[in-house]
Amino acid sequence: MTSSAPMPQELLKIAIEVARDAADTAYRMRAEGVSVAATKSTVTDVVTAADRAVERQVLDALATLRPDDSVLGEEYGGSAAGASGSGVRWIVDPIDGTVNYLYGLPHCAVSLAAEVDGEVVAGVVRNLFTGEEWTATVDGGAWRAGKRLRCSTETDLGQALIATGFGYDPARRSHQARVVAELIPQVRDIRRLGAAALDLCLAAEGRVDAYFEKGLAAWDQAAGGLIASEAGLRVAGLGGLPAGPDLVIAAPEALFAPLHDRLADLDAAGGP
Ligand code: IPD
């Protein structure tokens, strides 16, 4: 870690302050009505005016509070580091679960993480409808509402409730659906809740046993991935690779190998 870099707890404090304001804005804009501002990768991959306004608010807040940091965001991409380049990069998803947001389904979140020299050290995920807020710092545990979180103790894949998600590209979805069709008879059930950051947070407190998804971007998993790993889940990809766009698996130690092996057999990281 850069010697002058702030401590993870300091970064978390800023992340929480910024994410709360961002969630308030997103909630208010939803109450005022929501419309699609544009589409991105496919016609179903929408961006609302709120996605843009909330990310802009986060960028402005971070520019004031941490002017030398850089930011990677879902809507505006990467910003250059400030003049002195602090080694800190923020990763923001202004509204994870945009389709839920569009439909008024109360399962979407602001996700904000801080990386120091490429390692995520602090993160917050806040459900903008319910106010539930998950936080973590590296080696400092994962927390919600003052309680330290521990993942599920399930050891049997056949009894496990597994969350997953689908990308926006139809060909990718077909592949993902085939994987799920093969997996679902071998687990308790599957949940597709619509917000990857929240899936990881739910896994962090055992409200699902495990989670996997292909195609996640850094902003979908940065904060939630730290929260999950600090709650005891192993967060990784296939064959010893780190979690990344090919596949994110988040599972308690006892479930990781059986889920990993099943997903490898099903070529969950393959396809388009
Ligand atoms: C999406 C959600 C969804 C996941 C997709 C993501 P967005 O993010 O997290 O649950 O399945 O892969 O792209 O577009 O709502 O920010």
Coordinates of C-alpha atoms and ligand atoms in Angstrom, one line a residue:
M1 CA 0.0 0.0 0.0
T2 CA 1.3 3.5 -0.9
S3 CA 2.8 4.8 2.4
S4 CA 0.8 8.1 2.1
A5 CA -2.4 6.3 1.3
P6 CA -5.2 6.8 3.8
M7 CA -6.3 4.0 6.1
P8 CA -9.1 1.8 4.8
Q9 CA -11.4 3.1 7.6
E10 CA -10.9 6.6 6.5
L11 CA -11.8 5.7 2.9
L12 CA -14.8 3.8 4.1
K13 CA -16.0 6.8 6.1
I14 CA -15.9 8.9 2.9
A15 CA -17.5 6.1 0.8
I16 CA -20.4 5.9 3.3
E17 CA -21.0 9.6 3.3
V18 CA -20.9 9.8 -0.6
A19 CA -23.0 6.6 -1.1
R20 CA -25.7 7.8 1.3
D21 CA -26.1 11.1 -0.5
A22 CA -26.1 9.3 -3.8
A23 CA -28.8 6.8 -2.7
D24 CA -30.9 9.7 -1.5
T25 CA -30.7 11.3 -4.9
A26 CA -31.5 8.1 -6.7
Y27 CA -34.5 7.5 -4.4
R28 CA -35.8 11.0 -4.9
M29 CA -35.4 10.8 -8.6
R30 CA -37.3 7.5 -8.7
A31 CA -40.2 9.0 -6.7
E32 CA -40.3 11.9 -9.3
G33 CA -40.6 9.4 -12.1
V34 CA -38.1 7.5 -14.2
S35 CA -37.5 7.2 -17.9
V36 CA -34.9 5.5 -20.1
A37 CA -32.2 8.1 -21.1
A38 CA -30.3 5.7 -23.5
T39 CA -29.4 2.1 -24.1
K40 CA -25.9 0.7 -23.9
S41 CA -24.8 -2.8 -25.0
T42 CA -28.2 -3.9 -26.2
V43 CA -31.8 -2.5 -26.2
T44 CA -32.5 -4.0 -22.8
D45 CA -29.3 -2.5 -21.2
V46 CA -30.8 0.8 -20.2
V47 CA -29.4 3.9 -18.6
T48 CA -31.7 6.2 -16.8
A49 CA -31.2 9.9 -16.2
A50 CA -30.7 9.0 -12.5
D51 CA -27.8 6.6 -13.3
R52 CA -26.0 9.6 -14.9
A53 CA -27.1 12.2 -12.3
V54 CA -26.1 10.0 -9.4
E55 CA -22.7 9.1 -10.9
R56 CA -22.1 12.8 -11.6
Q57 CA -22.9 13.6 -8.0
V58 CA -20.5 10.9 -6.8
L59 CA -17.7 12.2 -9.1
D60 CA -18.2 15.8 -7.9
A61 CA -18.2 14.7 -4.2
L62 CA -15.1 12.7 -4.6
A63 CA -13.4 15.5 -6.5
T64 CA -14.0 17.8 -3.6
L65 CA -13.2 15.3 -0.8
R66 CA -10.3 13.5 -2.5
P67 CA -9.0 15.6 -5.4
D68 CA -6.0 13.5 -6.2
D69 CA -7.8 10.2 -6.6
S70 CA -9.0 8.7 -9.8
V71 CA -12.5 7.2 -10.3
L72 CA -13.9 4.4 -12.5
G73 CA -17.6 4.6 -13.0
E74 CA -20.2 2.6 -14.9
E75 CA -21.6 5.6 -16.8
Y76 CA -18.7 7.9 -17.4
G77 CA -15.8 5.4 -17.4
G78 CA -12.4 6.3 -15.9
S79 CA -11.2 9.7 -14.8
A80 CA -7.5 10.5 -14.7
A81 CA -5.9 10.8 -11.2
G82 CA -5.5 14.2 -9.8
A83 CA -2.3 16.2 -10.0
S84 CA -0.4 14.2 -7.4
G85 CA -1.8 10.7 -8.1
S86 CA -2.6 9.4 -4.7
G87 CA -2.7 5.6 -5.6
V88 CA -6.4 5.6 -4.6
R89 CA -9.0 4.7 -7.2
W90 CA -12.8 4.7 -6.5
I91 CA -15.1 2.3 -8.3
V92 CA -18.7 3.3 -8.5
D93 CA -21.9 1.8 -9.8
P94 CA -24.4 4.6 -9.3
I95 CA -27.4 2.2 -9.6
D96 CA -26.8 -1.5 -9.6
G97 CA -30.0 -3.1 -10.6
T98 CA -31.0 -0.5 -13.1
V99 CA -33.8 -2.7 -14.5
N100 CA -35.3 -3.1 -11.0
Y101 CA -35.0 0.7 -10.6
L102 CA -36.9 1.2 -13.8
Y103 CA -39.7 -1.1 -12.7
G104 CA -39.8 0.2 -9.1
L105 CA -38.7 -3.1 -7.7
P106 CA -37.0 -2.3 -4.4
H107 CA -33.8 -4.1 -5.0
C108 CA -31.2 -1.8 -6.3
A109 CA -28.2 -0.2 -4.8
V110 CA -25.4 2.4 -4.9
S111 CA -22.1 0.6 -4.8
L112 CA -18.8 2.4 -4.0
A113 CA -15.4 0.9 -3.4
A114 CA -11.9 2.3 -2.8
E115 CA -8.9 0.6 -4.2
V116 CA -5.3 1.4 -3.1
D117 CA -2.6 0.3 -5.6
G118 CA -5.1 -2.0 -7.3
E119 CA -6.5 -3.7 -4.2
V120 CA -10.0 -3.0 -3.0
V121 CA -9.6 -2.0 0.6
A122 CA -13.0 -0.5 1.5
G123 CA -16.5 -0.7 0.1
V124 CA -20.2 0.2 0.8
V125 CA -23.3 -1.1 -0.9
R126 CA -26.6 0.7 0.0
N127 CA -30.0 -0.4 -1.0
L128 CA -31.5 2.9 -2.1
F129 CA -35.1 1.8 -1.4
T130 CA -34.7 0.1 2.0
G131 CA -31.7 1.9 3.4
E132 CA -30.0 -1.4 4.2
E133 CA -26.2 -0.8 4.1
W134 CA -23.4 -3.2 3.9
T135 CA -19.8 -2.2 4.5
A136 CA -16.3 -3.8 4.7
T137 CA -12.7 -2.9 5.0
V138 CA -9.9 -5.2 4.2
D139 CA -9.1 -7.4 7.2
G140 CA -11.7 -5.3 9.1
G141 CA -14.8 -7.6 8.5
A142 CA -18.1 -7.0 6.8
W143 CA -20.9 -5.3 8.6
R144 CA -24.5 -4.3 8.4
A145 CA -26.5 -2.4 11.0
G146 CA -23.7 -2.8 13.6
K147 CA -23.5 -6.5 13.2
R148 CA -20.4 -8.4 11.9
L149 CA -21.5 -10.6 9.0
R150 CA -20.7 -14.3 8.6
C151 CA -21.6 -16.3 5.5
S152 CA -23.7 -19.4 5.4
T153 CA -22.5 -22.6 7.0
E154 CA -24.1 -24.8 4.5
T155 CA -21.9 -27.7 3.3
D156 CA -24.1 -29.5 0.9
L157 CA -24.5 -28.1 -2.6
G158 CA -27.8 -30.0 -3.0
Q159 CA -29.2 -27.9 -0.1
A160 CA -27.7 -24.6 -1.3
L161 CA -29.7 -21.5 -2.4
I162 CA -27.6 -20.0 -5.2
A163 CA -28.0 -16.5 -6.6
T164 CA -26.9 -15.7 -10.1
G165 CA -27.6 -13.1 -12.8
F166 CA -27.7 -12.8 -16.6
G167 CA -25.9 -10.3 -18.9
Y168 CA -27.8 -8.2 -21.4
D169 CA -26.5 -9.8 -24.6
P170 CA -29.1 -12.4 -25.9
A171 CA -26.4 -14.9 -27.0
R172 CA -24.7 -14.7 -23.6
R173 CA -28.1 -15.1 -21.8
S174 CA -28.8 -18.3 -23.8
H175 CA -25.5 -19.8 -22.6
Q176 CA -26.2 -18.6 -19.0
A177 CA -29.7 -20.1 -19.1
R178 CA -28.3 -23.5 -20.2
V179 CA -25.9 -23.4 -17.3
V180 CA -28.7 -22.7 -14.9
A181 CA -31.0 -25.3 -16.4
E182 CA -28.4 -27.9 -15.7
L183 CA -27.5 -26.6 -12.2
I184 CA -31.0 -26.1 -10.9
P185 CA -31.9 -29.8 -10.4
Q186 CA -28.8 -30.2 -8.3
V187 CA -29.2 -27.3 -5.8
R188 CA -32.0 -26.2 -3.4
D189 CA -33.0 -23.4 -5.8
I190 CA -31.8 -20.5 -7.9
R191 CA -32.4 -16.8 -7.3
R192 CA -32.1 -14.1 -9.9
L193 CA -32.7 -10.9 -8.0
G194 CA -31.3 -8.4 -10.4
A195 CA -28.4 -6.6 -8.7
A196 CA -25.0 -8.3 -8.5
A197 CA -23.7 -6.0 -5.7
L198 CA -26.7 -7.0 -3.5
D199 CA -26.4 -10.6 -4.4
L200 CA -22.9 -10.5 -3.0
C201 CA -24.1 -8.7 0.2
L202 CA -26.9 -11.3 0.7
A203 CA -24.3 -14.1 0.4
A204 CA -22.2 -12.2 3.0
E205 CA -25.0 -12.7 5.6
G206 CA -26.2 -16.1 4.5
R207 CA -29.5 -14.9 3.0
V208 CA -28.3 -16.9 0.0
D209 CA -25.7 -19.6 0.3
A210 CA -23.6 -18.7 -2.7
Y211 CA -23.5 -16.6 -5.9
F212 CA -22.0 -16.9 -9.4
E213 CA -22.1 -14.9 -12.5
K214 CA -20.3 -14.5 -15.8
G215 CA -19.7 -11.0 -17.3
L216 CA -19.6 -8.7 -14.3
A217 CA -17.8 -5.4 -14.6
A218 CA -15.5 -4.1 -11.9
W219 CA -18.2 -1.7 -10.6
D220 CA -20.7 -4.6 -10.2
Q221 CA -18.3 -6.6 -7.9
A222 CA -15.7 -4.3 -6.3
A223 CA -17.6 -3.4 -3.1
G224 CA -19.8 -6.5 -2.9
G225 CA -16.8 -8.8 -3.5
L226 CA -14.9 -7.3 -0.6
I227 CA -18.0 -7.5 1.6
A228 CA -18.5 -11.2 0.7
S229 CA -14.8 -12.1 1.2
E230 CA -14.7 -10.3 4.6
A231 CA -17.8 -12.3 5.6
G232 CA -15.9 -15.6 4.9
L233 CA -16.8 -16.4 1.4
R234 CA -14.2 -17.4 -1.1
V235 CA -14.5 -15.0 -4.1
A236 CA -12.7 -16.3 -7.1
G237 CA -12.9 -17.4 -10.7
L238 CA -12.4 -20.8 -12.3
G239 CA -9.1 -22.8 -12.0
G240 CA -7.4 -20.5 -9.5
L241 CA -8.0 -17.4 -11.5
P242 CA -9.2 -14.3 -9.6
A243 CA -12.8 -13.3 -9.9
G244 CA -13.3 -11.3 -13.0
P245 CA -15.4 -10.8 -16.2
D246 CA -15.1 -14.5 -17.1
L247 CA -16.7 -15.7 -13.8
V248 CA -17.2 -14.6 -10.3
I249 CA -17.9 -17.4 -7.8
A250 CA -18.6 -16.4 -4.2
A251 CA -19.2 -19.4 -1.9
P252 CA -18.4 -20.5 1.6
E253 CA -15.3 -22.6 1.8
A254 CA -17.2 -25.9 2.0
L255 CA -19.3 -25.1 -1.0
F256 CA -16.7 -23.5 -3.2
A257 CA -15.1 -26.7 -4.6
P258 CA -18.3 -28.5 -5.5
L259 CA -19.9 -25.4 -7.0
H260 CA -16.7 -24.5 -8.8
D261 CA -16.3 -28.0 -10.3
R262 CA -20.0 -28.1 -11.4
L263 CA -19.6 -24.7 -13.0
A264 CA -16.4 -25.8 -14.7
D265 CA -18.2 -28.9 -16.1
L266 CA -21.0 -26.7 -17.4
D267 CA -18.6 -24.3 -19.0
A268 CA -20.1 -21.4 -17.0
A269 CA -17.2 -19.1 -18.0
G270 CA -17.5 -20.1 -21.7
G271 CA -19.9 -18.9 -24.3
P272 CA -20.1 -15.4 -25.7
Ligands
IPD1 C1 -26.5 -5.6 -13.7 C2 -27.1 -6.2 -12.4 C3 -27.5 -7.6 -12.7 C4 -26.5 -8.5 -13.3 C5 -25.9 -7.8 -14.6 C6 -25.4 -6.4 -14.2 P1 -26.7 -2.9 -13.8 O1 -26.0 -4.3 -13.4 O2 -26.1 -6.3 -11.4 O3 -28.0 -8.3 -11.6 O4 -27.0 -9.7 -13.6 O5 -24.8 -8.6 -15.0 O6 -24.9 -5.8 -15.4 O7 -26.8 -2.9 -15.3 O8 -28.1 -3.0 -13.2 O9 -25.9 -1.9 -13.2

